[in-house]
Amino acid sequence: MGKSARVLGWEFGRTAREMNELLKLHGYLYGNPGAYGLTEKGQQYAEEKYHSRGTGGYAQYNPSWETRTWSDETAAALKADMDANPGGFDAGDSLTEEEDASPYEPSSDCSSSGDDDVSQPSWKGLAIGGAVAGALLVAPHVKPFWNNKVKPAAKKLRAGLAKKGSVESADS
């Protein structure tokens, strides 16, 4: 084992993305770009390994990823599949719903969960929550800003206008 989709793609004159699409078309992978998984057929020819830096701390500093390597027999098996069925899967050959559904896709069927009382958050509720959170974050800074910036500027403006008004009334 040891060929990535990119290396396997060189044999077919394709990029890694095109190779993954081809492997999906012929039943070796399921899912979507960035979230592919191996089908039963693909497990015969590939091996997936999970990697993690695992140094502890925050998640953004500790990436984890999976690598998929294909065996040397994959190219021959894929070429045979392409010759036998150039269009990929037929309707009868398609994967089952369980294999085809990616675990990363959100489900749009809320009724199957069994909990009918749970509703999806609306944009209005999210906006109100964001406004409340923003107000809580800004509130400690408002009073010092008012006392240190706005009040002195208003007093200075008022004094300037009063002085200007008394000069104008003396001139009249």
Coordinates of N, CA, C and O in Angstrom, one line a residue:
M1 N 0.8 -1.2 0.0 CA 0.0 0.0 0.0 C 0.9 1.2 0.0 O 1.9 1.3 0.7
G2 N 0.4 2.2 -0.7 CA 1.2 3.4 -0.7 C 1.0 4.5 -1.7 O 1.7 5.5 -1.8
K3 N -0.1 4.4 -2.5 CA -0.3 5.4 -3.5 C -1.5 6.3 -3.1 O -2.5 5.8 -2.7
S4 N -1.2 7.6 -3.1 CA -2.3 8.5 -2.8 C -3.2 8.7 -4.1 O -2.8 8.2 -5.1
A5 N -4.2 9.4 -3.9 CA -5.1 9.7 -5.1 C -4.3 10.5 -6.1 O -4.5 10.4 -7.3
R6 N -3.4 11.4 -5.7 CA -2.6 12.2 -6.6 C -1.7 11.3 -7.4 O -1.6 11.4 -8.6
V7 N -1.0 10.4 -6.7 CA -0.1 9.4 -7.4 C -0.8 8.5 -8.3 O -0.4 8.2 -9.5
L8 N -2.0 8.0 -7.8 CA -2.8 7.1 -8.7 C -3.3 7.9 -9.9 O -3.4 7.3 -11.0
G9 N -3.6 9.2 -9.7 CA -4.1 10.0 -10.8 C -3.1 10.2 -11.9 O -3.4 10.4 -13.1
W10 N -1.8 10.2 -11.5 CA -0.7 10.4 -12.5 C -0.8 9.2 -13.6 O -0.6 9.4 -14.7
E11 N -1.2 8.0 -13.1 CA -1.3 6.9 -14.0 C -2.4 7.0 -15.0 O -2.4 6.4 -16.1
F12 N -3.5 7.8 -14.6 CA -4.6 8.0 -15.4 C -4.6 9.3 -16.1 O -5.6 9.7 -16.8
G13 N -3.6 10.1 -15.8 CA -3.6 11.5 -16.4 C -4.6 12.4 -15.8 O -5.2 13.2 -16.5
R14 N -4.9 12.3 -14.5 CA -5.9 13.1 -13.8 C -5.3 13.7 -12.6 O -4.3 13.3 -12.0
T15 N -6.0 14.7 -12.1 CA -5.6 15.4 -10.8 C -6.1 14.5 -9.7 O -6.9 13.6 -9.9
A16 N -5.8 14.8 -8.4 CA -6.2 14.1 -7.3 C -7.8 14.2 -7.1 O -8.5 13.3 -6.8
R17 N -8.3 15.5 -7.4 CA -9.7 15.7 -7.3 C -10.5 14.8 -8.3 O -11.5 14.2 -8.0
E18 N -10.0 14.9 -9.6 CA -10.6 14.1 -10.6 C -10.5 12.6 -10.3 O -11.4 11.8 -10.6
M19 N -9.4 12.2 -9.7 CA -9.2 10.7 -9.4 C -10.2 10.3 -8.3 O -10.8 9.2 -8.4
N20 N -10.4 11.2 -7.3 CA -11.4 10.8 -6.3 C -12.8 10.8 -6.9 O -13.6 9.9 -6.5
E21 N -13.1 11.7 -7.8 CA -14.4 11.6 -8.4 C -14.6 10.3 -9.3 O -15.6 9.7 -9.3
L22 N -13.5 9.9 -9.9 CA -13.5 8.7 -10.7 C -13.7 7.5 -9.8 O -14.5 6.6 -10.1
L23 N -13.0 7.5 -8.7 CA -13.1 6.4 -7.7 C -14.5 6.3 -7.1 O -15.1 5.2 -6.9
K24 N -15.1 7.5 -6.9 CA -16.5 7.5 -6.4 C -17.5 7.0 -7.5 O -18.4 6.2 -7.2
L25 N -17.2 7.4 -8.7 CA -18.1 7.0 -9.8 C -18.1 5.5 -10.0 O -19.2 4.9 -10.3
H26 N -17.0 4.8 -9.7 CA -16.9 3.4 -9.9 C -17.1 2.6 -8.6 O -16.8 1.4 -8.6
G27 N -17.5 3.3 -7.5 CA -17.9 2.6 -6.3 C -16.8 2.3 -5.3 O -17.0 1.5 -4.4
Y28 N -15.7 2.9 -5.4 CA -14.6 2.8 -4.4 C -14.8 3.7 -3.2 O -14.3 3.4 -2.1
L29 N -15.4 4.9 -3.5 CA -15.5 5.9 -2.5 C -17.0 6.3 -2.4 O -17.7 6.2 -3.4
Y30 N -17.4 6.9 -1.3 CA -18.7 7.5 -1.1 C -18.5 8.9 -0.5 O -17.5 9.1 0.1
G31 N -19.5 9.7 -0.5 CA -19.4 11.0 0.1 C -19.2 12.2 -0.8 O -19.5 12.1 -2.0
N32 N -18.6 13.3 -0.3 CA -18.4 14.5 -1.0 C -16.9 14.9 -0.9 O -16.2 14.4 0.0
P33 N -16.5 15.8 -1.8 CA -15.1 16.2 -1.7 C -14.8 16.8 -0.3 O -15.5 17.5 0.3
G34 N -13.7 16.3 0.3 CA -13.3 16.7 1.6 C -13.8 15.8 2.7 O -13.4 15.8 3.8
A35 N -14.8 14.9 2.3 CA -15.4 14.0 3.3 C -15.7 12.7 2.6 O -16.8 12.1 2.8
Y36 N -14.8 12.2 1.9 CA -14.9 10.9 1.2 C -14.7 9.7 2.3 O -13.9 9.9 3.2
G37 N -15.3 8.6 2.0 CA -15.1 7.4 2.8 C -15.0 6.2 1.9 O -15.4 6.3 0.8
L38 N -14.5 5.1 2.4 CA -14.3 3.9 1.6 C -15.6 3.1 1.6 O -16.2 2.9 2.7
T39 N -15.9 2.6 0.5 CA -17.0 1.6 0.4 C -16.4 0.2 0.7 O -15.2 0.1 0.9
E40 N -17.3 -0.8 0.7 CA -16.8 -2.1 0.9 C -15.8 -2.5 -0.2 O -14.8 -3.1 0.0
K41 N -16.1 -2.1 -1.4 CA -15.3 -2.4 -2.6 C -13.9 -1.6 -2.4 O -12.9 -2.2 -2.7
G42 N -14.0 -0.4 -1.9 CA -12.8 0.4 -1.7 C -11.9 -0.1 -0.6 O -10.7 0.0 -0.7
Q43 N -12.5 -0.7 0.4 CA -11.7 -1.3 1.5 C -10.8 -2.4 1.1 O -9.9 -2.7 1.8
Q44 N -11.2 -3.1 0.0 CA -10.3 -4.2 -0.5 C -9.0 -3.6 -1.1 O -8.0 -4.3 -1.1
Y45 N -9.0 -2.4 -1.5 CA -7.9 -1.8 -2.2 C -7.2 -0.6 -1.5 O -6.1 -0.2 -1.9
A46 N -7.8 -0.1 -0.4 CA -7.2 1.0 0.2 C -7.1 0.8 1.7 O -7.8 0.0 2.3
E47 N -6.3 1.7 2.3 CA -6.2 1.7 3.8 C -6.2 3.2 4.3 O -5.6 4.0 3.7
E48 N -7.0 3.4 5.3 CA -7.1 4.7 5.9 C -6.4 4.8 7.2 O -6.5 3.8 8.0
K49 N -5.6 5.8 7.5 CA -4.9 6.0 8.7 C -5.3 7.3 9.3 O -5.4 8.3 8.6
Y50 N -5.5 7.4 10.6 CA -5.8 8.6 11.3 C -4.5 9.1 11.9 O -3.8 8.4 12.6
H51 N -4.2 10.4 11.8 CA -3.0 11.1 12.3 C -3.5 12.2 13.2 O -4.4 12.9 12.9
S52 N -2.7 12.4 14.3 CA -3.0 13.6 15.1 C -1.6 14.0 15.8 O -0.8 13.1 16.1
R53 N -1.4 15.3 15.8 CA -0.2 15.8 16.4 C -0.3 15.5 17.9 O 0.7 15.2 18.5
G54 N -1.4 15.8 18.5 CA -1.7 15.4 19.9 C -0.8 16.0 21.0 O -0.5 15.4 22.0
T55 N -0.4 17.3 20.8 CA 0.5 17.9 21.8 C -0.3 18.5 22.9 O 0.2 19.1 23.8
G56 N -1.6 18.5 22.8 CA -2.5 19.1 23.9 C -2.8 20.5 23.6 O -2.2 21.2 22.8
G57 N -3.7 21.1 24.4 CA -4.0 22.5 24.2 C -5.2 22.7 23.3 O -6.1 21.9 23.3
Y58 N -5.2 23.8 22.6 CA -6.3 24.2 21.7 C -6.3 23.4 20.5 O -5.3 23.0 19.9
A59 N -7.5 23.2 19.9 CA -7.7 22.3 18.8 C -7.0 22.9 17.5 O -6.5 22.1 16.7
Q60 N -7.0 24.2 17.4 CA -6.4 24.8 16.2 C -4.9 24.6 16.1 O -4.3 24.7 15.1
Y61 N -4.3 24.3 17.3 CA -2.9 24.0 17.3 C -2.5 22.5 17.2 O -1.4 22.2 17.2
N62 N -3.6 21.7 17.2 CA -3.4 20.3 17.2 C -4.2 19.7 16.1 O -5.2 19.0 16.3
P63 N -3.7 19.8 14.8 CA -4.5 19.3 13.7 C -4.5 17.8 13.7 O -3.6 17.1 14.2
S64 N -5.6 17.3 13.2 CA -5.7 15.8 13.0 C -6.3 15.6 11.6 O -7.0 16.5 11.1
W65 N -5.8 14.5 11.0 CA -6.2 14.3 9.6 C -6.2 12.8 9.3 O -5.6 12.0 10.1
E66 N -6.8 12.4 8.2 CA -6.7 11.0 7.8 C -6.0 11.0 6.4 O -6.2 11.9 5.6
T67 N -5.3 9.9 6.2 CA -4.7 9.7 4.9 C -5.2 8.4 4.4 O -5.5 7.4 5.1
R68 N -5.4 8.3 3.1 CA -5.9 7.1 2.4 C -4.8 6.7 1.4 O -4.5 7.5 0.5
T69 N -4.4 5.5 1.4 CA -3.4 5.0 0.5 C -4.0 3.8 -0.3 O -4.7 3.0 0.3
W70 N -3.7 3.8 -1.6 CA -4.3 2.7 -2.4 C -3.2 1.7 -2.8 O -2.1 2.1 -3.0
S71 N -3.6 0.5 -2.9 CA -2.7 -0.6 -3.2 C -2.3 -0.5 -4.7 O -2.9 0.2 -5.5
D72 N -1.3 -1.3 -5.0 CA -0.8 -1.3 -6.4 C -1.9 -2.0 -7.4 O -1.9 -1.7 -8.6
E73 N -2.7 -2.8 -6.8 CA -3.7 -3.5 -7.6 C -4.9 -2.6 -8.0 O -5.8 -2.9 -8.8
T74 N -5.0 -1.4 -7.4 CA -6.1 -0.5 -7.5 C -6.2 -0.1 -9.0 O -7.3 0.0 -9.6
A75 N -5.1 0.3 -9.6 CA -5.1 0.8 -11.0 C -5.7 -0.3 -11.9 O -6.5 0.0 -12.8
A76 N -5.2 -1.5 -11.8 CA -5.7 -2.6 -12.7 C -7.2 -2.8 -12.4 O -8.0 -3.0 -13.4
A77 N -7.6 -2.8 -11.2 CA -9.1 -3.1 -10.9 C -9.9 -1.9 -11.4 O -11.0 -2.2 -12.0
L78 N -9.4 -0.7 -11.3 CA -10.2 0.5 -11.8 C -10.3 0.5 -13.3 O -11.3 0.8 -13.9
K79 N -9.2 0.1 -13.9 CA -9.2 0.0 -15.4 C -10.2 -1.0 -15.9 O -10.9 -0.8 -16.9
A80 N -10.2 -2.2 -15.2 CA -11.2 -3.2 -15.5 C -12.6 -2.7 -15.3 O -13.5 -3.0 -16.2
D81 N -12.9 -2.0 -14.2 CA -14.2 -1.5 -14.0 C -14.6 -0.5 -15.1 O -15.7 -0.4 -15.5
M82 N -13.6 0.4 -15.5 CA -13.9 1.4 -16.5 C -14.2 0.8 -17.8 O -15.0 1.2 -18.6
D83 N -13.5 -0.3 -18.1 CA -13.8 -1.0 -19.4 C -15.1 -1.7 -19.4 O -15.9 -1.7 -20.3
A84 N -15.5 -2.3 -18.2 CA -16.7 -3.0 -18.1 C -17.9 -2.1 -18.0 O -19.0 -2.4 -18.5
N85 N -17.7 -1.0 -17.4 CA -18.8 0.0 -17.2 C -18.3 1.4 -17.3 O -18.0 2.0 -16.3
P86 N -18.2 1.9 -18.5 CA -17.5 3.2 -18.7 C -18.3 4.4 -18.0 O -17.7 5.4 -17.7
G87 N -19.6 4.2 -17.8 CA -20.4 5.3 -17.3 C -20.5 5.3 -15.8 O -21.1 6.1 -15.2
G88 N -19.8 4.4 -15.1 CA -19.9 4.3 -13.7 C -21.1 3.4 -13.3 O -21.4 2.4 -14.0
F89 N -21.7 3.7 -12.1 CA -22.8 2.9 -11.6 C -24.0 3.1 -12.4 O -24.3 4.2 -12.9
D90 N -24.8 2.0 -12.6 CA -26.1 2.1 -13.1 C -27.1 2.2 -12.0 O -26.6 2.2 -10.8
A91 N -28.3 2.4 -12.2 CA -29.3 2.6 -11.1 C -29.3 1.3 -10.3 O -29.5 1.4 -9.1
G92 N -29.2 0.1 -10.8 CA -29.2 -1.1 -10.1 C -27.9 -1.3 -9.3 O -27.9 -2.0 -8.3
D93 N -26.8 -0.7 -9.7 CA -25.5 -0.9 -9.0 C -25.3 0.1 -7.9 O -24.3 0.1 -7.3
S94 N -26.2 1.1 -7.8 CA -25.9 2.2 -6.8 C -25.8 1.7 -5.4 O -26.3 0.7 -5.0
L95 N -25.1 2.5 -4.6 CA -24.8 2.2 -3.2 C -26.1 2.3 -2.5 O -27.1 3.0 -2.8
T96 N -26.1 1.6 -1.3 CA -27.3 1.7 -0.5 C -27.3 3.1 0.1 O -26.3 3.8 0.1
E97 N -28.5 3.5 0.7 CA -28.6 4.9 1.3 C -27.6 5.1 2.4 O -27.1 6.1 2.6
E98 N -27.4 4.0 3.2 CA -26.5 4.1 4.3 C -25.1 4.4 3.9 O -24.3 5.2 4.5
E99 N -24.6 3.7 2.8 CA -23.3 3.9 2.3 C -23.1 5.3 1.6 O -22.1 5.9 1.7
D100 N -24.2 5.7 1.0 CA -24.1 6.9 0.2 C -24.2 8.2 1.0 O -23.7 9.2 0.7
A101 N -24.9 8.1 2.2 CA -25.0 9.3 3.0 C -23.7 9.6 3.8 O -23.2 8.7 4.4
S102 N -23.2 10.8 3.6 CA -22.0 11.2 4.3 C -22.3 11.5 5.8 O -23.3 12.2 6.0
P103 N -21.5 11.1 6.7 CA -21.8 11.5 8.1 C -21.6 13.0 8.4 O -22.0 13.5 9.4
Y104 N -21.1 13.7 7.4 CA -20.8 15.1 7.6 C -21.9 16.0 7.1 O -21.9 17.2 7.3
E105 N -22.9 15.4 6.4 CA -24.0 16.2 5.9 C -25.1 16.4 6.9 O -25.5 15.4 7.6
P106 N -25.6 17.6 7.1 CA -26.7 17.8 8.0 C -28.0 17.1 7.5 O -28.3 17.1 6.3
S107 N -28.8 16.6 8.4 CA -30.1 16.0 8.0 C -31.2 17.0 7.9 O -31.3 17.8 8.8
S108 N -32.0 17.0 6.9 CA -33.1 17.9 6.8 C -34.4 17.3 7.2 O -35.4 18.0 7.3
D109 N -34.4 16.0 7.6 CA -35.6 15.4 8.1 C -35.6 15.5 9.6 O -35.0 14.7 10.3
C110 N -36.4 16.4 10.1 CA -36.5 16.6 11.6 C -37.4 15.7 12.2 O -37.4 15.4 13.4
S111 N -38.4 15.1 11.4 CA -39.4 14.3 12.0 C -38.9 12.9 12.4 O -39.5 12.3 13.3
S112 N -37.8 12.5 11.9 CA -37.3 11.1 12.2 C -36.6 11.1 13.5 O -36.3 10.0 14.0
S113 N -36.3 12.2 14.1 CA -35.6 12.2 15.4 C -36.5 11.8 16.6 O -36.0 11.4 17.6
G114 N -37.8 11.9 16.4 CA -38.7 11.5 17.5 C -39.0 12.6 18.5 O -39.9 12.5 19.3
D115 N -38.3 13.7 18.4 CA -38.6 14.8 19.3 C -39.2 16.0 18.5 O -38.4 16.7 18.0
D116 N -40.5 16.0 18.5 CA -41.2 17.0 17.7 C -41.2 18.4 18.3 O -41.5 19.4 17.7
D117 N -40.9 18.5 19.7 CA -40.9 19.8 20.3 C -39.7 20.7 20.0 O -39.7 21.9 20.2
V118 N -38.6 20.1 19.5 CA -37.4 20.8 19.3 C -37.6 21.6 17.9 O -37.9 21.0 16.9
S119 N -37.4 22.9 17.9 CA -37.5 23.6 16.7 C -36.1 24.1 16.3 O -35.2 24.3 17.2
Q120 N -35.9 24.4 15.0 CA -34.6 24.9 14.5 C -34.6 26.4 14.9 O -35.6 27.1 14.9
P121 N -33.4 26.9 15.2 CA -33.3 28.3 15.6 C -33.5 29.2 14.3 O -33.1 28.9 13.2
S122 N -34.2 30.3 14.5 CA -34.5 31.2 13.4 C -33.4 32.3 13.4 O -32.7 32.5 14.3
W123 N -33.4 33.0 12.3 CA -32.4 34.1 12.1 C -32.8 35.2 13.1 O -31.9 35.9 13.6
K124 N -34.1 35.4 13.3 CA -34.5 36.4 14.2 C -34.0 36.2 15.7 O -33.4 37.0 16.3
G125 N -34.1 34.9 16.1 CA -33.6 34.6 17.4 C -32.1 34.7 17.5 O -31.5 35.1 18.5
L126 N -31.4 34.3 16.4 CA -29.9 34.4 16.4 C -29.5 35.9 16.5 O -28.5 36.2 17.1
A127 N -30.2 36.7 15.7 CA -29.9 38.2 15.7 C -30.1 38.8 17.1 O -29.3 39.6 17.6
I128 N -31.2 38.4 17.8 CA -31.5 38.9 19.1 C -30.4 38.5 20.1 O -29.9 39.2 20.9
G129 N -30.1 37.2 20.0 CA -29.0 36.7 20.8 C -27.7 37.4 20.6 O -26.9 37.7 21.5
G130 N -27.3 37.6 19.3 CA -26.1 38.4 19.0 C -26.1 39.8 19.5 O -25.1 40.3 20.0
A131 N -27.3 40.4 19.5 CA -27.4 41.8 20.0 C -27.2 41.8 21.5 O -26.6 42.7 22.0
V132 N -27.8 40.9 22.2 CA -27.7 40.8 23.6 C -26.2 40.6 24.0 O -25.7 41.2 24.9
A133 N -25.6 39.6 23.3 CA -24.2 39.3 23.6 C -23.3 40.5 23.4 O -22.4 40.8 24.1
G134 N -23.6 41.2 22.3 CA -22.8 42.4 21.9 C -23.0 43.5 23.0 O -22.1 44.2 23.4
A135 N -24.3 43.7 23.5 CA -24.5 44.7 24.5 C -23.8 44.4 25.8 O -23.3 45.3 26.4
L136 N -23.8 43.1 26.1 CA -23.1 42.7 27.4 C -21.6 42.9 27.2 O -20.9 43.2 28.2
L137 N -21.0 42.8 26.1 CA -19.6 43.0 25.9 C -19.3 44.5 25.8 O -18.2 44.9 26.3
V138 N -20.1 45.3 25.3 CA -19.9 46.7 25.2 C -20.2 47.5 26.4 O -19.6 48.6 26.7
A139 N -21.1 47.1 27.2 CA -21.6 47.8 28.4 C -20.6 48.3 29.3 O -20.6 49.5 29.8
P140 N -19.5 47.5 29.7 CA -18.5 48.1 30.6 C -17.7 49.2 30.1 O -17.1 50.0 30.8
H141 N -17.7 49.4 28.8 CA -16.9 50.5 28.1 C -17.7 51.7 27.9 O -17.1 52.8 27.6
V142 N -19.0 51.7 28.0 CA -19.9 52.8 27.7 C -19.7 54.0 28.7 O -19.5 55.1 28.4
K143 N -19.8 53.6 30.0 CA -19.8 54.7 31.0 C -18.5 55.4 31.1 O -18.4 56.6 31.1
P144 N -17.3 54.7 31.0 CA -16.0 55.5 30.9 C -15.9 56.3 29.7 O -15.4 57.5 29.7
F145 N -16.4 55.8 28.6 CA -16.4 56.6 27.3 C -17.2 57.9 27.5 O -16.8 59.0 27.1
W146 N -18.4 57.7 28.1 CA -19.3 58.9 28.3 C -18.7 59.9 29.2 O -18.7 61.1 28.9
N147 N -18.1 59.5 30.3 CA -17.5 60.4 31.3 C -16.2 61.0 30.9 O -16.0 62.2 31.2
N148 N -15.4 60.3 30.1 CA -14.1 60.8 29.7 C -14.0 61.5 28.4 O -13.1 62.2 28.1
K149 N -15.0 61.2 27.5 CA -14.9 61.7 26.1 C -16.1 62.7 25.8 O -15.9 63.8 25.4
V150 N -17.3 62.1 26.0 CA -18.5 62.9 25.6 C -18.8 64.0 26.5 O -19.0 65.2 26.0
K151 N -18.8 63.8 27.8 CA -19.1 64.9 28.7 C -18.2 66.1 28.6 O -18.6 67.2 28.5
P152 N -16.8 65.9 28.6 CA -15.9 67.0 28.5 C -16.1 67.7 27.2 O -16.0 69.0 27.1
A153 N -16.3 67.0 26.1 CA -16.5 67.6 24.8 C -17.8 68.5 24.8 O -17.8 69.6 24.2
A154 N -18.8 68.0 25.4 CA -20.1 68.7 25.5 C -19.9 70.0 26.3 O -20.4 71.0 26.0
K155 N -19.2 69.9 27.5 CA -19.0 71.1 28.3 C -18.2 72.1 27.6 O -18.5 73.3 27.6
K156 N -17.2 71.7 26.8 CA -16.3 72.6 26.1 C -17.1 73.3 25.0 O -17.0 74.5 24.8
L157 N -18.0 72.5 24.3 CA -18.8 73.1 23.2 C -19.8 74.0 23.8 O -20.0 75.1 23.3
R158 N -20.5 73.7 25.0 CA -21.4 74.6 25.6 C -20.8 75.9 26.1 O -21.3 77.0 25.9
A159 N -19.6 75.8 26.6 CA -18.9 76.9 27.1 C -18.5 77.8 25.9 O -18.6 79.1 26.0
G160 N -18.1 77.2 24.8 CA -17.7 78.0 23.6 C -18.9 78.7 23.0 O -18.8 79.8 22.6
L161 N -20.1 78.0 23.0 CA -21.3 78.6 22.5 C -21.8 79.7 23.4 O -22.3 80.7 22.9
A162 N -21.7 79.5 24.7 CA -22.1 80.6 25.7 C -21.2 81.8 25.5 O -21.7 82.9 25.5
K163 N -19.9 81.6 25.4 CA -19.0 82.7 25.2 C -19.3 83.4 23.9 O -19.3 84.7 23.8
K164 N -19.5 82.6 22.8 CA -19.8 83.2 21.5 C -21.2 84.0 21.6 O -21.3 85.1 21.0
G165 N -22.2 83.5 22.3 CA -23.5 84.1 22.4 C -23.4 85.4 23.2 O -24.0 86.4 22.9
S166 N -22.5 85.4 24.3 CA -22.4 86.7 25.0 C -21.6 87.7 24.3 O -21.9 88.9 24.4
V167 N -20.7 87.3 23.4 CA -20.0 88.3 22.6 C -20.9 88.8 21.5 O -20.9 90.1 21.2
E168 N -21.8 88.0 20.9 CA -22.7 88.5 19.9 C -23.8 89.4 20.5 O -24.2 90.4 19.9
S169 N -24.2 89.1 21.8 CA -25.2 90.0 22.4 C -24.6 91.4 22.8 O -25.3 92.4 22.8
A170 N -23.3 91.4 23.1 CA -22.6 92.6 23.5 C -22.4 93.5 22.3 O -22.4 94.7 22.3
D171 N -22.2 92.8 21.1 CA -22.0 93.5 19.9 C -23.3 94.2 19.4 O -23.3 95.2 18.7
S172 N -24.5 93.7 19.7 CA -25.7 94.2 19.1 C -26.2 95.5 19.7 O -26.0 96.1 20.6

